[in-house]
Amino acid sequence: MAITRRRFIQIGAAAGGVAAASGLATRWWGLDRDPIPDPRTDGDRVVATYCELCFWGCGVLAHVKDGRVTKLTGNPAHPLSRGMLCPRGAGATGQLYDPDRLKRPLLRRAKRGEDVFEEVSWDAALNETSRKLEDVARRHGPEAVALFTHGSGGVWFKHFMKAWGSPNIGAPSYAQCRGPREAAFTVTYGTPLGSPEPIDIANARAITLIGSHLGENMHNTQVQELAEAIGKGAGLVVVDPRFSVAAGKAKYWLPIKPGTDIALLLAWMNVLVAEKLYDVDYVAKYTEGFDELAAHVADKTPEWAYAITGVDPGLIRASARFIGSARPASLIHPGRHTVWYGDDTQRERAMAILAALLGSWGRRGGYLTPAKFPLPGYPLPADLPHRGGATAAVDKPKAGATYPLATEVLASGLCDAAKPGHALYDLKAWLVYGCNLVQAMPGRQELVEKMQHLDFLAVVDVLPAEIAGWADVVLPEATYLERDDDVSAPAYRKPFVAIRQAAVEPQGDSKPGWWIAKELATRVGLGAWFPWKDAQEYVKARLAQKGLSYDELASKGVLLGAPQPTCEEEGAPVGAATESGKIQLYAKELKNLGFDPLPVYRPQEEGPAGSFRLLSGRSPLHTFGRTVNNRLLAEPFPENEVWLNADAARSLSGFEAQPLQSGEKVVLVNQDGVRSTPVRAKLTQRIRGDCVYLVHGWGQTARKQRYAFGRGASDAQLTSRYKVDPIMGGTGMNVNFVRIERAGEAA
Ligand code: SF4
């Protein structure tokens, strides 16, 4: 079924983004010296590129008139956008023309963290950066420099680090996000899922979302596919303490007690096994450990789970039967932000095992076999000068590592290694590309202490996010609409390669990441690693090796590879990349490492009396804190609110004389006495009474982001505690509790 734009908007923007998706309003928020062009205006030329308002990488057609971007539309030929952008992508001109952008390089001129800088030339900023890095390398070795990165432009800085000789490259998108699921699927199927995850939402007949609020969590293609699947009659099962937008469209909503998901998953497996609703032939042919699993779940009945989860046993049984009835096109969505309680790899293992019982791995409507567009890297000479350095990154998988099944370097591990006395070595300098660690990492106070130990901290970013205030040098990057970059060619159901090309000139003195990394490399004697004149020449050289035309790619925006079978129904073999070639229901690998070979439910710690578990999530209008200063996106979603159950609000201590009203400002105070900035209360029946909910990214303390400063509250600030996943090192963050105070009450 073709999905209409209207239907996409209904699914994706029911939380309030309709205005943004259907044509962004252009009213300017009192800062109209540099007004945004009317985004409904067609341009006099169109430039094909790919989006970076989040990291999904949708194909964009940028309409340009008189040197200004006037409108952004989805590239119909691009497999991820399919002709549509999500509200954030459509609002990227709000970032491009943000009056608060970093436009000149900055050098710190007061104590670190006081956010006092002087504008300097690029020469001065790059010379200072290279001098400090050289100094750290001379005294501690090149591996004492770490790179934090998020986003496609990070590729140039990763390349710089390779030349520099440090393996310490990490992204919060792993240990603070997808990591547990990658570890769990690697244990079970022998391969991580990666991003975009290879799932076939469009052809699923049952779609199960566990704490994943697709539609509010706006990954364009997935939301389009969700609308398509619902249009074809698919049923949704939503497990969430909050009645999310997806829950509003569900056949079954299971309002689970937070922290008990493993018990529910075991109970579902109990029903599937007891009632023989699992795929008997598939399990016999492709998996190992079914007998152990069956014995393990034999007593995990829905009645057993009811006492733990609070979900009615009839509802558990009915939803399990529905999930089983739709197999193999019964998709258990693996989720993305999976760091909740520190036992997250085990919860994701339970989801992976459930998917195997349903026979959905390698089948239509389940998990697909993705393919990558076959494009070689840049043909670099083999004998490049190398600085050498350590071979092991902090917390990179290695024998005897703290987290044996981590598949990537942990950003939290890199933070820990900035504390003097780290077991492997001390990190002395950080390069931070495009990630605001202040909002991304738990334990803000610890983070600040670690940053104070550094000899040097440089930030490359588009906006003066909080992390920039802690830098010694700030290097302003051009937005994605102003720069050429490397191509995008992720593994996906259709192999493709897409181009990023500048639509307009950079604002102020901002520069593309490729230029910054190349200039830095040249200054430290590693210019031979960047032999290309610019990103365009780099991409041309990559394409030329396959005889592909740069001009064709530049004009179309995307080239498609030969279609390949992606599931058993199309001829792709079902299989696992594990040692035995079988799907590991019972994981001997975990047992050998001292972990539970099958997921076990263990109770989570409860909060103090009168407190609520703090949960967080996404808005379809924003990508974390990256977009909260974007006036176009702020118009339909100006700040976050704290969701609080209306009945629970009536019994709040301290509000007896004057009950809390919806829209009133409150302060959240966590178990360690950390206080949020004031935030409006949203009193609703759409959330359980034992938790509260905030959209992540708000509560910004960076004054130079003038719109966002002081709006809403930050869940990250309140995440002073976290529980580390012993299997892969993810930082479980849903272990904080808050009480509510009326704003203005004394601390
Ligand atoms: Fe851009 Fe939205 Fe696609 Fe993300 S999902 S890349 S913000 S259009």
PDB file of C-alpha atoms and ligand atoms in Angstrom, residues 51-58 60 80 84-90 218-221 623, ligand 1:
ATOM      1  CA  CYS A  51      20.073  14.999   6.135  1.00  0.00           C
ATOM      2  CA  GLU A  52      21.823  15.352   9.446  1.00  0.00           C
ATOM      3  CA  LEU A  53      19.166  16.748  11.732  1.00  0.00           C
ATOM      4  CA  CYS A  54      19.440  13.254  13.161  1.00  0.00           C
ATOM      5  CA  PHE A  55      21.705  10.372  12.114  1.00  0.00           C
ATOM      6  CA  TRP A  56      19.252   8.373  10.027  1.00  0.00           C
ATOM      7  CA  GLY A  57      20.595   9.884   6.800  1.00  0.00           C
ATOM      8  CA  CYS A  58      17.464  10.556   4.721  1.00  0.00           C
ATOM      9  CA  VAL A  60      17.105  15.584   0.900  1.00  0.00           C
ATOM     10  CA  LEU A  80      15.390   6.061   3.605  1.00  0.00           C
ATOM     11  CA  MET A  84       9.366  12.499   2.696  1.00  0.00           C
ATOM     12  CA  LEU A  85      11.269  14.134   5.493  1.00  0.00           C
ATOM     13  CA  CYS A  86      10.317  14.000   9.120  1.00  0.00           C
ATOM     14  CA  PRO A  87       9.429  17.289  10.833  1.00  0.00           C
ATOM     15  CA  ARG A  88      12.992  17.791  12.047  1.00  0.00           C
ATOM     16  CA  GLY A  89      14.488  17.216   8.630  1.00  0.00           C
ATOM     17  CA  ALA A  90      12.042  19.662   7.081  1.00  0.00           C
ATOM     18  CA  MET A 218      10.995   9.708  14.622  1.00  0.00           C
ATOM     19  CA  HIS A 219      13.128   7.563  12.412  1.00  0.00           C
ATOM     20  CA  ASN A 220      11.588   8.528   9.131  1.00  0.00           C
ATOM     21  CA  THR A 221      11.613   5.226   7.243  1.00  0.00           C
ATOM     22  CA  THR A 623      16.851  15.205  18.165  1.00  0.00           C
TER      23      THR A 623
HETATM   24 FE1  SF4 B   1      16.521  13.995   8.828  1.00  0.00          FE
HETATM   25 FE2  SF4 B   1      14.264  13.154   9.994  1.00  0.00          FE
HETATM   26 FE3  SF4 B   1      15.566  11.574   8.325  1.00  0.00          FE
HETATM   27 FE4  SF4 B   1      16.568  12.126  10.709  1.00  0.00          FE
HETATM   28  S1  SF4 B   1      14.684  10.958  10.278  1.00  0.00           S
HETATM   29  S2  SF4 B   1      17.715  12.092   8.810  1.00  0.00           S
HETATM   30  S3  SF4 B   1      15.952  14.264  10.965  1.00  0.00           S
HETATM   31  S4  SF4 B   1      14.560  13.533   7.808  1.00  0.00           S
END
